[in-house]
Short mmCIF file of C-alpha atoms in Angstrom, two decimals:
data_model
loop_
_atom_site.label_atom_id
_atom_site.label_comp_id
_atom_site.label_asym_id
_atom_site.label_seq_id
_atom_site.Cartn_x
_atom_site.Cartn_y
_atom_site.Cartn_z
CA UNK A 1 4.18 -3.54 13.41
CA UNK A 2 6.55 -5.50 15.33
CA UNK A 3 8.68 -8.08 14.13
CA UNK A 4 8.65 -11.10 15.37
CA UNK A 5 11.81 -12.44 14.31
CA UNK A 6 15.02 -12.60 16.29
CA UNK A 7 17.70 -10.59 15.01
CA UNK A 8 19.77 -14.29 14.82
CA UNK A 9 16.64 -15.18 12.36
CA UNK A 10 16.73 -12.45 10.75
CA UNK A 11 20.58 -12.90 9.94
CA UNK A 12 20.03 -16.25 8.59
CA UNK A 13 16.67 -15.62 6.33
CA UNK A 14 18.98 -12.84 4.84
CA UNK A 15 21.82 -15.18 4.01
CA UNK A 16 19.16 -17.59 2.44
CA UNK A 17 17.91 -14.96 0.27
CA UNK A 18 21.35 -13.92 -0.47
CA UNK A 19 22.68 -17.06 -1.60
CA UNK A 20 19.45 -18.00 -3.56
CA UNK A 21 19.58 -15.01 -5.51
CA UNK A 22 23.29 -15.33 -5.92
CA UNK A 23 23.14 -19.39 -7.36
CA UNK A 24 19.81 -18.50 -8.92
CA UNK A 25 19.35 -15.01 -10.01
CA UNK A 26 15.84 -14.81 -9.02
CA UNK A 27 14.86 -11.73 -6.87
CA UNK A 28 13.48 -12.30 -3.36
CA UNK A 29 12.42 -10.92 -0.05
CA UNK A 30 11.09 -11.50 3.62
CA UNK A 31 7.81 -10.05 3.92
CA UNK A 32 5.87 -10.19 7.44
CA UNK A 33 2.52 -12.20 8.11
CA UNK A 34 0.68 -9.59 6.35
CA UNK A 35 2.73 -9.42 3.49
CA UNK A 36 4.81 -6.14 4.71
CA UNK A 37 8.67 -5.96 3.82
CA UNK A 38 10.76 -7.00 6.34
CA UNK A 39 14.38 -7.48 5.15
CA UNK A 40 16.33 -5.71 2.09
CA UNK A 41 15.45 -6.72 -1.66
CA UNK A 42 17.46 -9.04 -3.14
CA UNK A 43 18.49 -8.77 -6.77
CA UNK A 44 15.03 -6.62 -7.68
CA UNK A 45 14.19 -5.31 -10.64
CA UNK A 46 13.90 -2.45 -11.83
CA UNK A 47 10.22 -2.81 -12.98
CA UNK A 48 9.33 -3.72 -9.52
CA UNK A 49 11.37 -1.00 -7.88
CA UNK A 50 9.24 1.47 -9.62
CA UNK A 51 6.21 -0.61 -8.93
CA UNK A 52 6.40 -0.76 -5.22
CA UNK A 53 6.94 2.79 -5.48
CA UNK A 54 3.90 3.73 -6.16
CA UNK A 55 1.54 3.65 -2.81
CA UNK A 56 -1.80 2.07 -4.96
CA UNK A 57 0.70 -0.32 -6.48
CA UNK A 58 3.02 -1.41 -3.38
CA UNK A 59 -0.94 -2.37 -1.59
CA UNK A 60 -1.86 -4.84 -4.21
CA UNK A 61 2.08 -6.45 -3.65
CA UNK A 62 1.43 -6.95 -0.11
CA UNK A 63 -1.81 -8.35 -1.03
CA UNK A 64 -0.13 -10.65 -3.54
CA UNK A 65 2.51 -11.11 -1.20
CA UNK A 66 -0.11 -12.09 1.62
CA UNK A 67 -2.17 -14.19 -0.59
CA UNK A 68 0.86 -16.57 -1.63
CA UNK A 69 2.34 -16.58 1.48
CA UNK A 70 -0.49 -18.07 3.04
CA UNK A 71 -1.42 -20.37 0.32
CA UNK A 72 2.09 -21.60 0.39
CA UNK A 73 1.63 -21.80 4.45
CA UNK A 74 -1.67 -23.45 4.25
CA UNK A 75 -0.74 -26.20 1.32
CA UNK A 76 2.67 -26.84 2.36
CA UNK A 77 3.54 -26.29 -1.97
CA UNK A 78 5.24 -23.47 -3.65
CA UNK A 79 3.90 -23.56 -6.94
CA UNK A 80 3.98 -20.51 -8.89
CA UNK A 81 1.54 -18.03 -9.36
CA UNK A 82 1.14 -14.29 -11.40
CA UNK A 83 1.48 -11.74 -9.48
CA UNK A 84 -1.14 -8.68 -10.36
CA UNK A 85 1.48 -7.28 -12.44
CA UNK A 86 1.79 -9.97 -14.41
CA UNK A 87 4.86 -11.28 -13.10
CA UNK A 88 5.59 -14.81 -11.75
CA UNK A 89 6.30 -15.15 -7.89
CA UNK A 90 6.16 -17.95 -5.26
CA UNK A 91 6.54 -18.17 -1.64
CA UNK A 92 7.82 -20.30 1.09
CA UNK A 93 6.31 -19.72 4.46
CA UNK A 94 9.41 -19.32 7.13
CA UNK A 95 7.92 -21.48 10.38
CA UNK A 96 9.89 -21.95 13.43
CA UNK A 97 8.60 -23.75 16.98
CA UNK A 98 5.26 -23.66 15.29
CA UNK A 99 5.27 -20.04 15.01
CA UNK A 100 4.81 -18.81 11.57
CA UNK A 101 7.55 -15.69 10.98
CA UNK A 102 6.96 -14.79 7.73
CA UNK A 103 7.13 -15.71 4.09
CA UNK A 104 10.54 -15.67 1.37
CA UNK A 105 8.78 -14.83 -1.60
CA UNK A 106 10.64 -15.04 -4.98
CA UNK A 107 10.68 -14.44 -8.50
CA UNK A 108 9.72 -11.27 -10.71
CA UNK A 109 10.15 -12.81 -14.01
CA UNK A 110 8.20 -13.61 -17.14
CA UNK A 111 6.79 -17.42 -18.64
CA UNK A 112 5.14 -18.29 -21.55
CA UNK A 113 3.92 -20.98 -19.49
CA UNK A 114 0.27 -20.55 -20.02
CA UNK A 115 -0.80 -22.81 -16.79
CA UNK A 116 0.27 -20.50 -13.98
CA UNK A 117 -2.70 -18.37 -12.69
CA UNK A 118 -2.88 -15.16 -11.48
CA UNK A 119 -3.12 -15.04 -7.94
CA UNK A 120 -5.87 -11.69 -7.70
CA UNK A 121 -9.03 -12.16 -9.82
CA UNK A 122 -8.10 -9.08 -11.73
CA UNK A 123 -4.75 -7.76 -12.76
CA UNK A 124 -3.20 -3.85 -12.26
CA UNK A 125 -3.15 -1.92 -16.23
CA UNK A 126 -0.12 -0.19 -16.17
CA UNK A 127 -0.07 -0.44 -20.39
CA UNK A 128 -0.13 3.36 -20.72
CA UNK A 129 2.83 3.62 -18.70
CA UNK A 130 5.57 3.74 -21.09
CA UNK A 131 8.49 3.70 -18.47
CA UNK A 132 7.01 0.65 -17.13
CA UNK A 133 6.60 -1.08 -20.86
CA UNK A 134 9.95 -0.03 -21.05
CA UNK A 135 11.65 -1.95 -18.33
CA UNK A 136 9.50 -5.24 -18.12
CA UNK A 137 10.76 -5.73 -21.93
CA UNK A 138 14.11 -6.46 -19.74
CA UNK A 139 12.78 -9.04 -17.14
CA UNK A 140 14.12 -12.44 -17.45
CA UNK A 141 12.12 -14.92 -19.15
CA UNK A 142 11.42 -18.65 -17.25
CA UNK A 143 10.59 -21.65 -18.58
CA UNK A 144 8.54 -24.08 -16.11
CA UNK A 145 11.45 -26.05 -15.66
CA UNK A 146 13.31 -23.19 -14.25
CA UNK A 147 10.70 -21.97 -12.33
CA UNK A 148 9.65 -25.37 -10.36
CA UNK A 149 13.54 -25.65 -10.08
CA UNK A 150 13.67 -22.58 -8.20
CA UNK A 151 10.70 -23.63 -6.30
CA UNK A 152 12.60 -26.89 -5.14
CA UNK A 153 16.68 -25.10 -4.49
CA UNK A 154 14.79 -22.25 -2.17
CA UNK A 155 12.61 -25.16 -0.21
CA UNK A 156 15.66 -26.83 0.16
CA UNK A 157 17.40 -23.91 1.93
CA UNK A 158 14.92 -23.17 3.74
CA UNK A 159 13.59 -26.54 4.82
CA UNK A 160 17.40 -26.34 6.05
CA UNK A 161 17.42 -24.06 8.73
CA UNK A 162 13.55 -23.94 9.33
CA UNK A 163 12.56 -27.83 8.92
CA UNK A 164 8.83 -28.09 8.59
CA UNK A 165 6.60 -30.43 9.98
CA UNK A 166 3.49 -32.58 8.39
CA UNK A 167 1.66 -32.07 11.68
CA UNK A 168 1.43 -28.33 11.42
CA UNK A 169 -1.15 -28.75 8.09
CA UNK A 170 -5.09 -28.84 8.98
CA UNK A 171 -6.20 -32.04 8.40
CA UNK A 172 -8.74 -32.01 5.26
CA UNK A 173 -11.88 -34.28 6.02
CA UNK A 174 -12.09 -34.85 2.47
CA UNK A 175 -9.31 -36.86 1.85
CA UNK A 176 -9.28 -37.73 -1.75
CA UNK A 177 -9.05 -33.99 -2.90
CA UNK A 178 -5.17 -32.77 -2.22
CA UNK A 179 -5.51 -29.04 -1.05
CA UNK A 180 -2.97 -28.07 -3.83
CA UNK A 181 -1.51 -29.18 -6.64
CA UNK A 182 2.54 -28.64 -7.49
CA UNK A 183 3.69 -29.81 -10.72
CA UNK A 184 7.53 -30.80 -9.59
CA UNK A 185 8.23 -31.43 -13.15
CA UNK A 186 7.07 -29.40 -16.41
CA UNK A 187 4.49 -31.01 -18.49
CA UNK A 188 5.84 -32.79 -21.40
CA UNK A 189 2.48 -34.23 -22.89
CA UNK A 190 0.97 -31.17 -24.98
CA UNK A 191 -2.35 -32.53 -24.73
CA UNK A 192 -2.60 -32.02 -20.92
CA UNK A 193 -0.92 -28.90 -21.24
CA UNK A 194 -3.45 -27.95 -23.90
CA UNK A 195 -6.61 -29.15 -21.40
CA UNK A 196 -5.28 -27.17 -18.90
CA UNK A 197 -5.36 -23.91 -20.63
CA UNK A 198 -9.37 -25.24 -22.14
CA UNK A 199 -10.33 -25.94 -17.91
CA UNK A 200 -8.93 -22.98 -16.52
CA UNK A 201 -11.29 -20.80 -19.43
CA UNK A 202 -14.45 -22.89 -19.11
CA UNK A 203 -13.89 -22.81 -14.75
CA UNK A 204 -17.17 -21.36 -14.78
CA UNK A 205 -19.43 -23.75 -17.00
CA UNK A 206 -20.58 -27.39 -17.51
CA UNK A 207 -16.89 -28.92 -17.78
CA UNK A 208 -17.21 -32.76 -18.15
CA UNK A 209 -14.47 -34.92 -18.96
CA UNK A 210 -15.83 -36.21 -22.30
CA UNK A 211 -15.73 -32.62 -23.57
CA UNK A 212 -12.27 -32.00 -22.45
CA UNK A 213 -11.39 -35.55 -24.05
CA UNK A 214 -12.61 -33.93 -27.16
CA UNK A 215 -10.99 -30.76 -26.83
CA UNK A 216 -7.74 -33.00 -26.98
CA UNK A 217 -9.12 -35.35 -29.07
CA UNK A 218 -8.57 -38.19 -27.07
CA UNK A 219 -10.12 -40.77 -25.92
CA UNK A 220 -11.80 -40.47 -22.14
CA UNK A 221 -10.08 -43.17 -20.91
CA UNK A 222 -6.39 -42.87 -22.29
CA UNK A 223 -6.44 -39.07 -21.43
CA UNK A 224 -7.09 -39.68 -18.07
CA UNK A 225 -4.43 -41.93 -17.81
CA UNK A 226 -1.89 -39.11 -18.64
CA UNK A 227 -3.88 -36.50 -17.13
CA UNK A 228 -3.37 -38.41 -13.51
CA UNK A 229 0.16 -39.23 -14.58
CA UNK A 230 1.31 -35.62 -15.60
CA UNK A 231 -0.73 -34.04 -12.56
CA UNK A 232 -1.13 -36.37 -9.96
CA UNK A 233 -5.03 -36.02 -9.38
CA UNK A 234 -7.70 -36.89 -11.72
CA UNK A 235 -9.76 -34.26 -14.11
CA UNK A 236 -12.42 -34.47 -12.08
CA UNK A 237 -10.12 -33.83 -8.56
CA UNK A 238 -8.18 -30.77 -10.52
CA UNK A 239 -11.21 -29.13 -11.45
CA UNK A 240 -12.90 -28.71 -8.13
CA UNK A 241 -9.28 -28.09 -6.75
CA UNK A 242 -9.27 -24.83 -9.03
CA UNK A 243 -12.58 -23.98 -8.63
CA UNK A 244 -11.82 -24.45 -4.43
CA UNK A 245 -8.16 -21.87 -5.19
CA UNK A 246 -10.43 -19.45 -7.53
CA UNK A 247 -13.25 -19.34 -4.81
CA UNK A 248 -10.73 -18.58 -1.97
CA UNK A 249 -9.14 -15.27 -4.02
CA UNK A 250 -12.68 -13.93 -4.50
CA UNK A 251 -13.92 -14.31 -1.08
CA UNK A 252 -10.63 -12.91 0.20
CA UNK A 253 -10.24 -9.72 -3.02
CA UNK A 254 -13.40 -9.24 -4.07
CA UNK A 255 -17.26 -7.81 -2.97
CA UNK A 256 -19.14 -10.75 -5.00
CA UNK A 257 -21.72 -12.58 -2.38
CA UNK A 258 -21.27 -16.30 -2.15
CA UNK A 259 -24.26 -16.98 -4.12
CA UNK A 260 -22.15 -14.75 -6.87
CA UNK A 261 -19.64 -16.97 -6.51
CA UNK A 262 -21.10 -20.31 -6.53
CA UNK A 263 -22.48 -19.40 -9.75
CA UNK A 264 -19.31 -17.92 -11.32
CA UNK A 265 -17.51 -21.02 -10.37
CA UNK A 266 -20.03 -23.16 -12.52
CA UNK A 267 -22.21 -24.67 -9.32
CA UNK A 268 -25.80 -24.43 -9.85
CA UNK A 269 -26.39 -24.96 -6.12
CA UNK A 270 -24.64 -22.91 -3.62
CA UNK A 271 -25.24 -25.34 -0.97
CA UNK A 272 -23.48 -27.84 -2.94
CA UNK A 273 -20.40 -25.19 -3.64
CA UNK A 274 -20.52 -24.14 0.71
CA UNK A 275 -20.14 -27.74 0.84
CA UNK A 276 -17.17 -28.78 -1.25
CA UNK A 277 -15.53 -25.83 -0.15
CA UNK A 278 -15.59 -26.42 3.22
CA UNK A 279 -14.66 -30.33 2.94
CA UNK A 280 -11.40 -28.71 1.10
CA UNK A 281 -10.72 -26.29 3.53
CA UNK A 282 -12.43 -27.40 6.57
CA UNK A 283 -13.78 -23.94 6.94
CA UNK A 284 -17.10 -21.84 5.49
CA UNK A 285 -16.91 -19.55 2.14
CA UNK A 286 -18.20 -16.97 5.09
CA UNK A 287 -15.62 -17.91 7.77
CA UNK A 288 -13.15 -17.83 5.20
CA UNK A 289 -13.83 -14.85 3.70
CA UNK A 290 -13.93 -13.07 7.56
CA UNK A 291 -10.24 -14.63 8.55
CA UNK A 292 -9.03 -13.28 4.73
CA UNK A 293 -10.81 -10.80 3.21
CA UNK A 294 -8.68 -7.78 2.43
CA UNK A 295 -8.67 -4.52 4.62
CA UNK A 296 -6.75 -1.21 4.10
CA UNK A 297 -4.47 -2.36 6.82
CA UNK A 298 -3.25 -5.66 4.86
#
């Protein structure tokens, strides 16, 4: 595949990188538009050394690789996500004259934080492999804080050298529904940390905001006051937005029919689901899934 990137471009994502990982000590690399390596790895682990090692292994990176990278692209947001190891990466798309070069993605460390999703609907078990149990017990541990600070210093640098521009997002008919949502700050109210963790496992059934009230045992009104305060959308706006994110990695990683879907996701009427998904991404579950869906050649 050819690269796309001058060798002047090159030279400067590399002393991004370099300098990120250097202030930071957060791993990182330049993978292509299809989530293929592209520059040396910075500050990498060994756990993901021996990881990417591994043919079956290194396909599912590049997948998770591909899969933030162009969520990051798409949404303009870097918000974390778990890799299909298990480990927490983000990206930042690298864009220049309205050509998209690549993506920086960063990260290869462990959270407690409960709220960031995995990015694949199902993870890699590697718990048999003892050498592998061995070294994660050595990854760095993040708090959210750290994490969304990360986030923030590499869009910085980036934004830098590579300035991007509002105009280059789709426009989303549905304007009351952001396309993404990018906690800049760590939650500090438990009870919308603890209804976030209730949503994300009840995504597929009859989620209403009085039972989540209850779940926090709060009242509906004064919970979504600090629901919308803490997140910046309402219940109601963050639940389709996950359902919308969830729907996108199936149709793109997995063989489930839309109808499948639509009824994992907790819509009774795929019509309805078709239609709130493509009002969020201006684009069909079956267009989507033929511009994304995964291929032995990702």
């Amino acid at each position: 595949m050819t690269n796309i990137c001058s060798d002047q471009d090159m030279k400067i994502i590399n002393d991004i990188m370099r300098d990120f990982t250097n202030v930071t000590k957060v791993a990182a690399i330049f993978v292509s538009t299809r989530g293929k390596r592209l520059s040396k790895e910075y500050n990498f682990s060994p756990f993901c050394k021996i990881v990417r090692s591994n043919p079956n292994h290194l396909k599912r990176c590049n997948q998770c690789d591909l899969y933030g990278g162009l969520e990051a692209t798409k949404t303009f947001s870097s918000c974390p996500y778990k890799c299909h190891m298990g480990l927490v990466d983000f990206s930042v798309p690298i864009i220049k004259n309205d050509v998209l070069l690549g993506f920086i993605m960063a990260g290869q460390a462990k959270t407690e934080d409960r709220t960031i999703q995995n990015i694949l609907p199902h993870q890699t078990d590697w718990s048999d492999d003892k050498k592998l149990k061995a070294l994660y017990s050595t990854l760095p541990v993040l708090t959210a804080e750290q994490l969304y600070s990360a986030t923030k210093v590499l869009r910085m640098m980036v934004n830098y050298y590579y300035p991007m521009d509002i105009h280059l997002v789709e426009e989303i008919p549905y304007q009351d529904l952001p396309t993404f949502i990018e906690a800049e700050n760590p939650l500090n109210r438990p009870e919308v940390r603890k209804a976030l963790i209730y949503i994300e496992k009840n995504l597929s059934s009859r989620i209403s905001l009085r039972r989540i009230s209850n779940h926090v045992h709060l009242s509906e009104s004064y919970f979504s006051k600090i629901f919308k305060e803490d997140m910046g959308v309402s219940v109601v706006q963050y639940i389709t937005l996950l359902r919308m994110q969830e729907a996108k990695k199936l149709l793109a990683y997995s063989q489930l029919s839309v109808n499948q879907i639509s009824k994992t996701l907790g819509y009774n009427r795929t019509s309805y689901f078709c239609k709130i998904f493509k009002l969020t991404t201006t684009e069909t579950p079956h267009e989507y899934r033929k511009k994304y869906s995964s291929t032995p050649n990702v």
